[in-house]
Amino acid sequence: MRFTVATLFAAFTALAPSASAHHAFGAEFDPNLPLQLRGPIVRIEWVNPHAWFHVEHTNADGTKTVWMVEAGTPNTLFRRGITRTTVPVGTEVIIDGFQAKDGTERANGRRMTLTDGSTLFMGSSGTGAPADGADPTEQR
């Protein structure tokens, strides 16, 4: 009986969907690879543990690349004034952030600037990202 229960438990554990773990900034992004992306938002994912803004950036050679830019949690963004209607798909933005360590078109967003010059803090406090002044709760 014990063998059957243990075998069933092991089988269910192995077949269970994996959960995406929450991570610190340093686990995935490189503080030595700051970047600035310019272009329209083409997709937004309001999911936990991080929202994602997809931005179509025009490269120096004129080609376009869609970047996935990680932001704080939807709740954190809401508390900072960013809602589903604040930055709709199609909005032209400038995003300052840091590229993923693996060199892919993924970044951790720190600041989003809209065409009217207003800025929105995209990150979540205490992630381990470099203190760059984008986080209004950072010690100066």
C-alpha atoms as a printed R data frame, in Angstrom:
    type eleno elety resid chain resno      x      y       z
1   ATOM     1    CA   MET     A     1  0.000  0.000   0.000
2   ATOM     2    CA   ARG     A     2  2.787  2.456   0.876
3   ATOM     3    CA   PHE     A     3  4.508  1.749  -2.422
4   ATOM     4    CA   THR     A     4  1.304  2.513  -4.357
5   ATOM     5    CA   VAL     A     5  0.692  5.796  -2.553
6   ATOM     6    CA   ALA     A     6  4.330  6.845  -2.976
7   ATOM     7    CA   THR     A     7  4.269  5.878  -6.649
8   ATOM     8    CA   LEU     A     8  1.046  7.813  -7.275
9   ATOM     9    CA   PHE     A     9  2.401 10.867  -5.437
10  ATOM    10    CA   ALA     A    10  5.615 10.768  -7.489
11  ATOM    11    CA   ALA     A    11  3.642 10.423 -10.725
12  ATOM    12    CA   PHE     A    12  1.350 13.372  -9.923
13  ATOM    13    CA   THR     A    13  4.318 15.498  -8.866
14  ATOM    14    CA   ALA     A    14  6.195 14.740 -12.071
15  ATOM    15    CA   LEU     A    15  3.159 15.486 -14.243
16  ATOM    16    CA   ALA     A    16  2.034 18.629 -12.423
17  ATOM    17    CA   PRO     A    17  2.468 21.878 -14.376
18  ATOM    18    CA   SER     A    18  5.533 23.783 -13.324
19  ATOM    19    CA   ALA     A    19  5.087 27.166 -11.701
20  ATOM    20    CA   SER     A    20  7.076 30.160 -12.806
21  ATOM    21    CA   ALA     A    21  9.203 31.273  -9.886
22  ATOM    22    CA   HIS     A    22  9.500 34.892  -8.856
23  ATOM    23    CA   HIS     A    23 13.078 36.062  -9.223
24  ATOM    24    CA   ALA     A    24 15.355 38.866  -8.205
25  ATOM    25    CA   PHE     A    25 16.643 41.305 -10.822
26  ATOM    26    CA   GLY     A    26 20.167 39.870 -10.709
27  ATOM    27    CA   ALA     A    27 19.008 36.363 -11.552
28  ATOM    28    CA   GLU     A    28 17.927 37.350 -15.044
29  ATOM    29    CA   PHE     A    29 18.981 40.890 -15.980
30  ATOM    30    CA   ASP     A    30 22.382 42.545 -16.316
31  ATOM    31    CA   PRO     A    31 22.959 45.894 -14.578
32  ATOM    32    CA   ASN     A    32 25.872 46.459 -16.989
33  ATOM    33    CA   LEU     A    33 23.585 46.304 -20.051
34  ATOM    34    CA   PRO     A    34 21.350 49.372 -19.821
35  ATOM    35    CA   LEU     A    35 19.204 50.013 -22.871
36  ATOM    36    CA   GLN     A    36 16.628 52.381 -24.242
37  ATOM    37    CA   LEU     A    37 13.785 51.156 -26.429
38  ATOM    38    CA   ARG     A    38 11.583 53.428 -28.552
39  ATOM    39    CA   GLY     A    39  8.412 52.474 -30.334
40  ATOM    40    CA   PRO     A    40  4.793 51.495 -29.998
41  ATOM    41    CA   ILE     A    41  3.434 49.065 -27.442
42  ATOM    42    CA   VAL     A    42  2.234 46.069 -29.481
43  ATOM    43    CA   ARG     A    43  1.040 43.819 -26.655
44  ATOM    44    CA   ILE     A    44  0.559 43.947 -22.886
45  ATOM    45    CA   GLU     A    45  0.364 40.974 -20.542
46  ATOM    46    CA   TRP     A    46 -1.227 41.816 -17.185
47  ATOM    47    CA   VAL     A    47 -0.063 38.649 -15.397
48  ATOM    48    CA   ASN     A    48  1.599 37.748 -12.113
49  ATOM    49    CA   PRO     A    49  4.296 37.755 -10.976
50  ATOM    50    CA   HIS     A    50  5.234 40.469 -13.532
51  ATOM    51    CA   ALA     A    51  3.383 42.389 -16.200
52  ATOM    52    CA   TRP     A    52  5.044 42.456 -19.627
53  ATOM    53    CA   PHE     A    53  4.992 45.280 -22.172
54  ATOM    54    CA   HIS     A    54  5.957 44.254 -25.719
55  ATOM    55    CA   VAL     A    55  7.554 47.151 -27.630
56  ATOM    56    CA   GLU     A    56  8.381 47.274 -31.347
57  ATOM    57    CA   HIS     A    57 11.800 48.932 -31.414
58  ATOM    58    CA   THR     A    58 13.394 50.175 -34.648
59  ATOM    59    CA   ASN     A    59 17.071 49.181 -34.778
60  ATOM    60    CA   ALA     A    60 19.873 51.372 -36.165
61  ATOM    61    CA   ASP     A    61 19.727 49.484 -39.496
62  ATOM    62    CA   GLY     A    62 15.985 50.151 -39.856
63  ATOM    63    CA   THR     A    63 14.829 46.638 -38.964
64  ATOM    64    CA   LYS     A    64 12.250 46.221 -36.235
65  ATOM    65    CA   THR     A    65 12.471 43.971 -33.195
66  ATOM    66    CA   VAL     A    66  9.768 43.284 -30.632
67  ATOM    67    CA   TRP     A    67 11.139 43.359 -27.085
68  ATOM    68    CA   MET     A    68  9.439 41.853 -24.028
69  ATOM    69    CA   VAL     A    69  9.874 44.315 -21.178
70  ATOM    70    CA   GLU     A    70  9.238 43.105 -17.658
71  ATOM    71    CA   ALA     A    71  7.494 45.468 -15.258
72  ATOM    72    CA   GLY     A    72  6.337 45.137 -11.677
73  ATOM    73    CA   THR     A    73  3.304 43.141 -10.641
74  ATOM    74    CA   PRO     A    74 -0.068 44.375 -11.906
75  ATOM    75    CA   ASN     A    75 -0.881 45.460  -8.345
76  ATOM    76    CA   THR     A    76  2.380 47.412  -8.039
77  ATOM    77    CA   LEU     A    77  1.743 49.118 -11.370
78  ATOM    78    CA   PHE     A    78 -1.815 49.984 -10.324
79  ATOM    79    CA   ARG     A    79 -0.525 51.566  -7.088
80  ATOM    80    CA   ARG     A    80  1.881 53.637  -9.214
81  ATOM    81    CA   GLY     A    81 -0.928 54.840 -11.483
82  ATOM    82    CA   ILE     A    82 -0.469 52.458 -14.407
83  ATOM    83    CA   THR     A    83 -3.702 50.681 -15.336
84  ATOM    84    CA   ARG     A    84 -4.929 48.726 -18.347
85  ATOM    85    CA   THR     A    85 -6.090 52.016 -19.900
86  ATOM    86    CA   THR     A    86 -3.053 54.185 -19.041
87  ATOM    87    CA   VAL     A    87 -0.846 52.832 -21.806
88  ATOM    88    CA   PRO     A    88 -3.004 51.116 -24.447
89  ATOM    89    CA   VAL     A    89 -1.596 49.048 -27.298
90  ATOM    90    CA   GLY     A    90 -0.319 51.414 -29.990
91  ATOM    91    CA   THR     A    91  1.014 54.011 -27.538
92  ATOM    92    CA   GLU     A    92  4.457 55.343 -28.523
93  ATOM    93    CA   VAL     A    93  6.874 55.046 -25.592
94  ATOM    94    CA   ILE     A    94 10.496 55.246 -24.607
95  ATOM    95    CA   ILE     A    95 11.521 52.591 -22.101
96  ATOM    96    CA   ASP     A    96 14.751 52.694 -20.114
97  ATOM    97    CA   GLY     A    97 15.824 49.402 -18.608
98  ATOM    98    CA   PHE     A    98 18.340 46.588 -18.552
99  ATOM    99    CA   GLN     A    99 18.785 43.703 -20.994
100 ATOM   100    CA   ALA     A   100 18.461 40.043 -20.049
101 ATOM   101    CA   LYS     A   101 21.733 38.248 -19.307
102 ATOM   102    CA   ASP     A   102 21.028 35.660 -22.001
103 ATOM   103    CA   GLY     A   103 21.140 38.337 -24.745
104 ATOM   104    CA   THR     A   104 17.562 37.815 -25.906
105 ATOM   105    CA   GLU     A   105 15.117 40.622 -26.674
106 ATOM   106    CA   ARG     A   106 13.903 40.744 -23.087
107 ATOM   107    CA   ALA     A   107 14.512 43.544 -20.636
108 ATOM   108    CA   ASN     A   108 13.630 44.743 -17.168
109 ATOM   109    CA   GLY     A   109 11.875 48.078 -17.540
110 ATOM   110    CA   ARG     A   110 12.608 50.869 -15.077
111 ATOM   111    CA   ARG     A   111 11.027 53.977 -16.607
112 ATOM   112    CA   MET     A   112  8.486 54.506 -19.375
113 ATOM   113    CA   THR     A   113  8.282 57.947 -20.977
114 ATOM   114    CA   LEU     A   114  5.162 58.902 -22.931
115 ATOM   115    CA   THR     A   115  5.060 61.322 -25.875
116 ATOM   116    CA   ASP     A   116  3.765 64.118 -23.615
117 ATOM   117    CA   GLY     A   117  6.952 63.821 -21.532
118 ATOM   118    CA   SER     A   118  5.326 62.209 -18.507
119 ATOM   119    CA   THR     A   119  7.168 59.280 -16.972
120 ATOM   120    CA   LEU     A   120  5.938 56.135 -15.273
121 ATOM   121    CA   PHE     A   121  8.035 53.942 -12.982
122 ATOM   122    CA   MET     A   122  7.685 50.365 -14.268
123 ATOM   123    CA   GLY     A   123  9.641 48.407 -11.692
124 ATOM   124    CA   SER     A   124  8.951 47.038  -8.307
125 ATOM   125    CA   SER     A   125 10.952 48.180  -5.310
126 ATOM   126    CA   GLY     A   126 13.594 45.976  -3.779
127 ATOM   127    CA   THR     A   127 14.320 43.833  -6.839
128 ATOM   128    CA   GLY     A   128 18.063 44.366  -6.695
129 ATOM   129    CA   ALA     A   129 18.101 46.521  -9.836
130 ATOM   130    CA   PRO     A   130 20.687 49.304  -9.850
131 ATOM   131    CA   ALA     A   131 19.676 52.514  -8.111
132 ATOM   132    CA   ASP     A   132 19.189 54.787 -11.106
133 ATOM   133    CA   GLY     A   133 16.695 57.253  -9.682
134 ATOM   134    CA   ALA     A   134 13.731 55.721 -11.540
135 ATOM   135    CA   ASP     A   135 12.228 54.253  -8.375
136 ATOM   136    CA   PRO     A   136 10.567 57.044  -6.372
137 ATOM   137    CA   THR     A   137 11.053 55.016  -3.168
138 ATOM   138    CA   GLU     A   138 14.850 54.702  -3.593
139 ATOM   139    CA   GLN     A   139 17.094 56.308  -1.032
140 ATOM   140    CA   ARG     A   140 18.907 59.225  -2.632
